[in-house]
Coordinates of C-alpha atoms in Angstrom, one line a residue:
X1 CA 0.0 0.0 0.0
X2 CA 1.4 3.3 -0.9
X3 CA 1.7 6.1 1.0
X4 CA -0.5 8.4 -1.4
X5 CA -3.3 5.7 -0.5
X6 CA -2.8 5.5 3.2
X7 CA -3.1 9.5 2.7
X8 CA -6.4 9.1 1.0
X9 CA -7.5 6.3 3.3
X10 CA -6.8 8.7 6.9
X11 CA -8.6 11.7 4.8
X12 CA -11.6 9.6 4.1
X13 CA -11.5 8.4 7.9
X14 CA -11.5 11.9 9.1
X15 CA -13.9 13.5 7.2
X16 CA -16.3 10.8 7.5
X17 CA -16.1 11.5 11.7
X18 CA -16.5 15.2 10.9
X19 CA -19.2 14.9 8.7
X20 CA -20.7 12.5 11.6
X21 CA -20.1 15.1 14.4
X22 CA -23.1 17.5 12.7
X23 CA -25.5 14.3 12.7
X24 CA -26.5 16.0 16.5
X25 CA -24.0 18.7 17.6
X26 CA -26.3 21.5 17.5
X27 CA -29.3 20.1 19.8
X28 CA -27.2 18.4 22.1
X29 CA -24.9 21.8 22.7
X30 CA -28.5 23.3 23.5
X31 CA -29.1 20.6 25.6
X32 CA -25.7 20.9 27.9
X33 CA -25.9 24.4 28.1
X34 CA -29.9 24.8 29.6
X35 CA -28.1 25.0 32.9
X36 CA -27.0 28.7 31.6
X37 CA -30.6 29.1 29.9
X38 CA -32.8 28.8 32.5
X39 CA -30.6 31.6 34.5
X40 CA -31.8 34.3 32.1
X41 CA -34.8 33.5 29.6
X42 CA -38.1 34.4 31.4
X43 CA -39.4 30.2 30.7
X44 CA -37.2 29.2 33.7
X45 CA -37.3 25.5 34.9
X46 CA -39.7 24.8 31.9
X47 CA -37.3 25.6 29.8
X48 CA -36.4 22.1 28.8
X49 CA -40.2 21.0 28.3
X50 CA -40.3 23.8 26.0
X51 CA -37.1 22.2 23.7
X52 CA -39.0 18.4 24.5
X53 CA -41.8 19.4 22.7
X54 CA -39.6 21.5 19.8
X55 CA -37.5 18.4 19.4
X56 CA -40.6 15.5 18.6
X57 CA -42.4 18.6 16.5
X58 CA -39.1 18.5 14.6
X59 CA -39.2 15.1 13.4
X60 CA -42.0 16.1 10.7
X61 CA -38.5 16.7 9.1
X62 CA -37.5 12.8 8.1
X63 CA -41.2 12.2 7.2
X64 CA -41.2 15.5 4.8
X65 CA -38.0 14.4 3.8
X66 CA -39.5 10.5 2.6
X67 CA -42.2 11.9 0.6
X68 CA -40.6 14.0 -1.3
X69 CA -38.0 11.2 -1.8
X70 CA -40.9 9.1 -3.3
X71 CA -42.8 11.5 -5.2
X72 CA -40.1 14.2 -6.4
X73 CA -37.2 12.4 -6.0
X74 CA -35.0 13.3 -9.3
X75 CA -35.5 17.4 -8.4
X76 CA -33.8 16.8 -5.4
X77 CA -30.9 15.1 -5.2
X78 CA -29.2 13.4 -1.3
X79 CA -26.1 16.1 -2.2
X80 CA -28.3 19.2 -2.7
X81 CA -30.3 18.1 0.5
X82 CA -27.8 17.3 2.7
X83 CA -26.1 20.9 2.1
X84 CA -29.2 22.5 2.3
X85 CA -30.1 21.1 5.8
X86 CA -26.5 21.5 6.7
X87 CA -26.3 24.9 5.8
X88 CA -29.3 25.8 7.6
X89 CA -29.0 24.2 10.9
X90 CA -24.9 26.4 10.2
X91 CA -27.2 29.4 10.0
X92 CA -29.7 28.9 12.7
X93 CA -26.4 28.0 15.3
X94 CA -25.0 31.7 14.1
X95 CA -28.2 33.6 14.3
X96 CA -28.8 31.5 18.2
X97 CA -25.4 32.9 19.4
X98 CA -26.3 36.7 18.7
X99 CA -30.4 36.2 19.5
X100 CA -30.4 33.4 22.1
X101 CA -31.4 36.4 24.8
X102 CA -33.8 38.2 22.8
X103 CA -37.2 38.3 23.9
X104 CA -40.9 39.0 22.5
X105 CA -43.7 40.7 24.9
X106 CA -46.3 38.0 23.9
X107 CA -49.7 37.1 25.4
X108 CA -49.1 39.1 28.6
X109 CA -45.8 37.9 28.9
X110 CA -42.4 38.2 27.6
X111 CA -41.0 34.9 25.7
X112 CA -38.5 33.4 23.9
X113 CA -39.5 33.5 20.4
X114 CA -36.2 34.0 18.5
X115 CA -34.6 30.7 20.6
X116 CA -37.8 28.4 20.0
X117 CA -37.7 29.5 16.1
X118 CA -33.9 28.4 15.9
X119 CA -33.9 25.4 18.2
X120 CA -36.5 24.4 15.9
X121 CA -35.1 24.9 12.9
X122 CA -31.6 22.9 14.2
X123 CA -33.8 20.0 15.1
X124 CA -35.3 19.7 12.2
X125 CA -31.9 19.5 10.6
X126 CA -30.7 16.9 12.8
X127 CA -33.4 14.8 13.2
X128 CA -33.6 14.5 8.9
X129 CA -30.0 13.5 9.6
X130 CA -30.7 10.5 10.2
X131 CA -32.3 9.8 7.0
X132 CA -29.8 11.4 4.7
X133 CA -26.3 10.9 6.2
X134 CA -26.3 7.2 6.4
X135 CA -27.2 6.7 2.6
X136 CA -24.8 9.1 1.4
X137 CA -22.1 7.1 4.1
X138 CA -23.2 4.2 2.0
X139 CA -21.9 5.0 -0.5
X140 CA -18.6 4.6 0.7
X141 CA -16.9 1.6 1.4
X142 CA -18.0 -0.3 4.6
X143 CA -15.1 0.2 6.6
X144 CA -15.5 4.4 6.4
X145 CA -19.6 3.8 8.3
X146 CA -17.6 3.0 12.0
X147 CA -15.5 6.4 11.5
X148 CA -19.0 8.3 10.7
X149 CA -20.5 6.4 13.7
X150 CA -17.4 7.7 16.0
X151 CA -18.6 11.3 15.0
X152 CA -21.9 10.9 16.0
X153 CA -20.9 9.9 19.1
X154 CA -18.7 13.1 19.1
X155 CA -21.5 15.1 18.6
X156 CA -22.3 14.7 22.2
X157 CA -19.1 14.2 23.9
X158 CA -18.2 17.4 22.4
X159 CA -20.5 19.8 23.4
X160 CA -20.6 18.2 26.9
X161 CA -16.7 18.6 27.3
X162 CA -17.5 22.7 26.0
X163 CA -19.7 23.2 28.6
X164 CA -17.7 21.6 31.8
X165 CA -14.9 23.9 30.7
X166 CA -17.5 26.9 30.6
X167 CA -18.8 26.0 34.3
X168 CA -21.9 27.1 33.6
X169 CA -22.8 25.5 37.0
X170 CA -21.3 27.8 39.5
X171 CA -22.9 28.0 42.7
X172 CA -25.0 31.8 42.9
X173 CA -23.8 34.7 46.0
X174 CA -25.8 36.5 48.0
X175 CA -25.1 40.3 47.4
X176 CA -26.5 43.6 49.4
X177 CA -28.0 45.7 46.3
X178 CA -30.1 49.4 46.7
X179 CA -33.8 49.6 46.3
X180 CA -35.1 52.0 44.0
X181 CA -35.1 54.8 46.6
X182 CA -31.7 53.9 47.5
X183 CA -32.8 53.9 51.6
X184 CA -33.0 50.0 51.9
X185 CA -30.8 47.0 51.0
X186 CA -32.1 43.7 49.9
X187 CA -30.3 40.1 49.0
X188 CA -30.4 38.6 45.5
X189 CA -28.7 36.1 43.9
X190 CA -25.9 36.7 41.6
X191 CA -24.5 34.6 39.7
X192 CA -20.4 33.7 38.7
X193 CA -19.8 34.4 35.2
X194 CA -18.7 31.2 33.4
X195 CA -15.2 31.1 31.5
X196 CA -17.1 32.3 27.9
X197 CA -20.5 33.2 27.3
X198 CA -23.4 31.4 26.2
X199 CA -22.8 33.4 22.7
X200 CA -19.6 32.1 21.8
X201 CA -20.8 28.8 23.3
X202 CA -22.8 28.2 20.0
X203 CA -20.3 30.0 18.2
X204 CA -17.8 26.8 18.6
X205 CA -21.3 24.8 17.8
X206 CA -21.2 26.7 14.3
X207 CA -18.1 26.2 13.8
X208 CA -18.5 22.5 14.6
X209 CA -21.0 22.8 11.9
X210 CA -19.3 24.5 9.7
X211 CA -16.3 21.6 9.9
X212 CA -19.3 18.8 9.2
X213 CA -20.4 20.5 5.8
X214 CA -17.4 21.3 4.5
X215 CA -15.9 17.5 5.3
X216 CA -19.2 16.6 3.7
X217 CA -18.5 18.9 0.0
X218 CA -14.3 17.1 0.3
X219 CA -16.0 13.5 0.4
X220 CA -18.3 14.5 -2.4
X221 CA -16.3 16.5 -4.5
X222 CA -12.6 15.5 -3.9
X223 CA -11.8 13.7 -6.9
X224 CA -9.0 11.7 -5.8
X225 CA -11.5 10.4 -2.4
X226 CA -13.7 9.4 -5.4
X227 CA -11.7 5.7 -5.4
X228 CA -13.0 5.0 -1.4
X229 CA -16.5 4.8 -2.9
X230 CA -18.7 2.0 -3.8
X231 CA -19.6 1.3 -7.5
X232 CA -21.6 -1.5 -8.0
X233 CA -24.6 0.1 -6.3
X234 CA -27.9 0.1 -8.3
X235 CA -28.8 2.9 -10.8
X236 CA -30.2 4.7 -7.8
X237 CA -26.8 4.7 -6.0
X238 CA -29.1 6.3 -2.8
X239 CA -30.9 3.2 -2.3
X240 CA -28.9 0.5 -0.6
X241 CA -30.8 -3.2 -1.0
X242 CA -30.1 -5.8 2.4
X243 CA -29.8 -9.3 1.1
X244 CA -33.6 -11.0 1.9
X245 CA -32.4 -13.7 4.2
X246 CA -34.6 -17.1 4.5
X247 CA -37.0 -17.8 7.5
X248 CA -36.0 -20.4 9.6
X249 CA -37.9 -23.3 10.6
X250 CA -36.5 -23.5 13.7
X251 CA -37.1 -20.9 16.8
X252 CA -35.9 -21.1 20.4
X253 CA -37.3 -22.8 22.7
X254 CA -36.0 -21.1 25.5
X255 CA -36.7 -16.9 25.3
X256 CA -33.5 -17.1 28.2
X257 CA -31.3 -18.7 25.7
X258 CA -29.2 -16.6 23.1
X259 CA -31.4 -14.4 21.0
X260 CA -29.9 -14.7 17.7
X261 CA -29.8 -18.1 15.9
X262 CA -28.1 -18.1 12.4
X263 CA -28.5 -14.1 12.1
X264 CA -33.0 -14.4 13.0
X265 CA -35.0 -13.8 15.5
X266 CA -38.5 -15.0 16.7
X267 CA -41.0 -13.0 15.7
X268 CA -42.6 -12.6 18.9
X269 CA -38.8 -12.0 20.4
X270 CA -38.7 -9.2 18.2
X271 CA -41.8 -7.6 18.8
X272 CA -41.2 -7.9 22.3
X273 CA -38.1 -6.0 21.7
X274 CA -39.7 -3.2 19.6
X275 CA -41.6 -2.6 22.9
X276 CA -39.0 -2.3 25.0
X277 CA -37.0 -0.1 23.0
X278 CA -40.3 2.4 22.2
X279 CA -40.6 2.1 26.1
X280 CA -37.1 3.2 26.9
X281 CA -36.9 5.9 24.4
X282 CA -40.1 7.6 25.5
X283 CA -38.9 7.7 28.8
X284 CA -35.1 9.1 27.5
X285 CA -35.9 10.9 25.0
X286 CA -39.8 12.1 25.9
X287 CA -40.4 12.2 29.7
X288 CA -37.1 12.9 31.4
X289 CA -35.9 15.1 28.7
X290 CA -38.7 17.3 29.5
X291 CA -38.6 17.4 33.7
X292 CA -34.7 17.4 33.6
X293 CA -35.0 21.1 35.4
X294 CA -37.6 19.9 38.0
X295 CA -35.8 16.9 38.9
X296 CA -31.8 18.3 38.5
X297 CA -31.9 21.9 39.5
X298 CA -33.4 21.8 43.1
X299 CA -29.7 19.5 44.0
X300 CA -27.9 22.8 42.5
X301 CA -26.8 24.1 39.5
X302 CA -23.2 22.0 39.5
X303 CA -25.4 18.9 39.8
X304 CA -27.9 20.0 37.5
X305 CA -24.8 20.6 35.1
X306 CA -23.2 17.4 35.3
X307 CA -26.5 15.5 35.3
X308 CA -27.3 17.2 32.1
X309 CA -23.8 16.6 30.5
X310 CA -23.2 12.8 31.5
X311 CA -26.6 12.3 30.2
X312 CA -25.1 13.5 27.1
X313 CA -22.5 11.7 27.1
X314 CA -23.7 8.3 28.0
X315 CA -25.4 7.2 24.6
X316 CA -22.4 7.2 23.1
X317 CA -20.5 5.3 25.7
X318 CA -23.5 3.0 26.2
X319 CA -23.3 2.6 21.8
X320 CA -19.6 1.8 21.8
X321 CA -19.9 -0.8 24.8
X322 CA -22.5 -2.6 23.2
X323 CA -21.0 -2.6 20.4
X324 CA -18.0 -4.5 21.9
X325 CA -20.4 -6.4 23.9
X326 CA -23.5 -7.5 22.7
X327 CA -26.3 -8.7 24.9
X328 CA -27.5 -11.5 23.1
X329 CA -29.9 -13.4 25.9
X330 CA -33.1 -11.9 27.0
X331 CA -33.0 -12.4 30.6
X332 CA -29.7 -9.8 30.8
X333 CA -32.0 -7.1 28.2
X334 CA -35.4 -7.6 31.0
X335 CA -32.6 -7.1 33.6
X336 CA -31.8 -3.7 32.6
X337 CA -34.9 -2.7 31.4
X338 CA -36.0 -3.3 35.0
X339 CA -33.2 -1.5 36.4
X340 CA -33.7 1.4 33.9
X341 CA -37.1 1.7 35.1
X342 CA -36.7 1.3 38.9
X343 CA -34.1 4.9 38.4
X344 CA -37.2 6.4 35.9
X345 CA -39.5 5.8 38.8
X346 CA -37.1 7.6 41.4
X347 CA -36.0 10.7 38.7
X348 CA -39.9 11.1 38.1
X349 CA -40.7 11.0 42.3
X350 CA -38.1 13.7 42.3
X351 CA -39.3 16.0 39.8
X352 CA -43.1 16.0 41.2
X353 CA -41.6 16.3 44.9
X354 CA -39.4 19.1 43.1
X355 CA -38.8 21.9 44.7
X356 CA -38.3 19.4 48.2
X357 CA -37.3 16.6 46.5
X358 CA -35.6 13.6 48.4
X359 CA -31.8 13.7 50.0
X360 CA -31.7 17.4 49.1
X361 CA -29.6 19.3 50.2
X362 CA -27.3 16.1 50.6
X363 CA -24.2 14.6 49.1
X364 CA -25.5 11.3 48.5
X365 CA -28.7 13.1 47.1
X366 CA -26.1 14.9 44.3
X367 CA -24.6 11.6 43.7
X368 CA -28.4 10.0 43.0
X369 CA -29.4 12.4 40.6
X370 CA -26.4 12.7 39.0
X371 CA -25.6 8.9 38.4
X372 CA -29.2 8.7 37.7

């Protein structure tokens, strides 16, 4: 292997994890940084039910996205859609880090129209992702999909290791400050400024963004990448075909034994699965998404930080250990489904106790909802 290959080879590798980091950079840095939010937008604590519900509206995005890939498919191609999404979640990150503070008088009340409007536009981008990075990946050669997978990953760790150094959790300090007729004194809360502001926070998200759509244009346009891709892909290169695999006459007897037997699984296995997974992801990505604030921030705002970021970062540590190792026998999967849902019980008893919840005010309360 020459060297002018390995070249090519490490340039395929690290554009591919670049391109993956935009997959979810942009909503998770939103994410890690509502510790700083809630301090100055007038939503407060329901702050993050606010972005819950912004998030699940945004996924019209991969549904708008497959009907127009069945009905108008040859005007729009995966390249021009992929740099159009791209290029507007870029935007909507630029425009957050000058407007993220501005506020409409609306309905009686003042409200954060400029951050919904963007926050919705970036989660609409990364949640049509997921529909049009993996096909254009595929068009690569196998090897280059793990690489992409590593930046997705990175699109969490990333923004989680950005805020930690940013300390958006410092605890607040009780200051003496004049009344209006400068006779009295009164006590508020002030808080520490963190290392950078919550601007150029999403600035380094843009930038991240930035990085994924121009790795994105290199792998498409570089002509000498060109010989990394796949060519013996159907006319419509976009649409990759699994091999159909025949049913097996045999299933297990045992639903404790190992779950896969010559690459199948039971039917009613499978199903079973399905529920479990819809189960666990509307509690991750539906409930607790939502009373994060409730349940963190009476513990304090360094708890409410690192509960917020090691959320973050777990999927992608949980991804890359199951990758390594697979749970292949049911018993292990009910195991931590049940243990999952024992901790959902507790986070959920703590958010409606919220603002007294349980062990607060306590170290081994912190530790709870942290680890939690």
């Amino acid at each position: 292997m020459t060297n002018i290959t390995v070249s090519r080879i490490a340039l395929v590798h690290l554009f591919s994890i670049f391109f993956g980091i935009g997959s979810w950079v942009t909503i998770n840095g939103v994410w890690v940084q509502l510790p700083q939010l809630v301090l100055h937008l007038p939503e407060g604590w329901a702050l993050s039910s606010y972005f819950s519900i912004i998030v699940q509206i945004a996924n019209i995005g991969p549904l708008t996205y497959s009907l127009i890939d069945r009905f108008i498919k040859s005007k729009l191609t995966d390249v021009i859609a992929v740099t159009l999404t791209t290029g507007i979640g870029s935007i909507s990150c630029l425009l957050l880090s000058f407007f993220w503070n501005t506020q409409s008088y609306l309905t009686g009340q003042y409200r954060s129209v400029w951050l919904f409007v963007l926050v919705f536009l970036m989660a609409l981008v990364d949640c049509t992702s997921s529909v049009l990075f993996l096909p254009f990946m595929a068009t690569f050669k196998d090897k280059y999909l793990t690489s992409y997978l590593v930046g997705e990953g990175l699109s969490g760790l990333l923004p989680s290791i950005l805020a930690l150094i940013q300390g958006v959790g410092s605890y607040p300090e009780c200051r003496l400050v004049n009344t209006t007729n400068s006779t009295t004194n009164e006590s508020k809360a002030f808080y520490p400024e963190p290392r950078f502001s919550t601007g150029s926070f999403f600035i380094l998200l843009f930038a991240m963004d930035v990085m994924s759509l121009l790795s994105f244009l290199f792998l498409n346009y570089l002509p000498f990448l060109k010989t990394e891709k796949v060519f013996h892909l159907e006319e419509n290169e976009n649409k990759i075909v699994a091999p159909v695999q025949q049913p097996s006459n045999t299933t297990p007897k045992d639903e404790n034994s190992t779950l896969i037997i010559s690459g199948l699984l039971d039917k009613r296995v499978k199903y079973y699965l399905f529920i479990l997974q819809g189960w666990l992801c509307a509690l991750s990505n539906g409930v607790f998404t939502a009373i994060q604030t409730y349940s963190c921030l009476p513990y304090g705002n360094n708890a409410f930080l690192l509960a917020v970021t090691l959320s973050t970062i777990a999927n992608p540590v949980a991804c890359c250990v199951a990758y390594f190792l697979p749970i292949k026998k049911l018993s292990i999967i009910n195991l931590f489904v049940a243990i999952g849902t024992l901790i959902s019980c507790y986070l959920l008893a703590t958010a409606v106790l919220s603002p007294k919840p349980p062990l607060v005010n306590t170290t081994i309360g912190d530790i709870l909802i942290v680890s939690d």
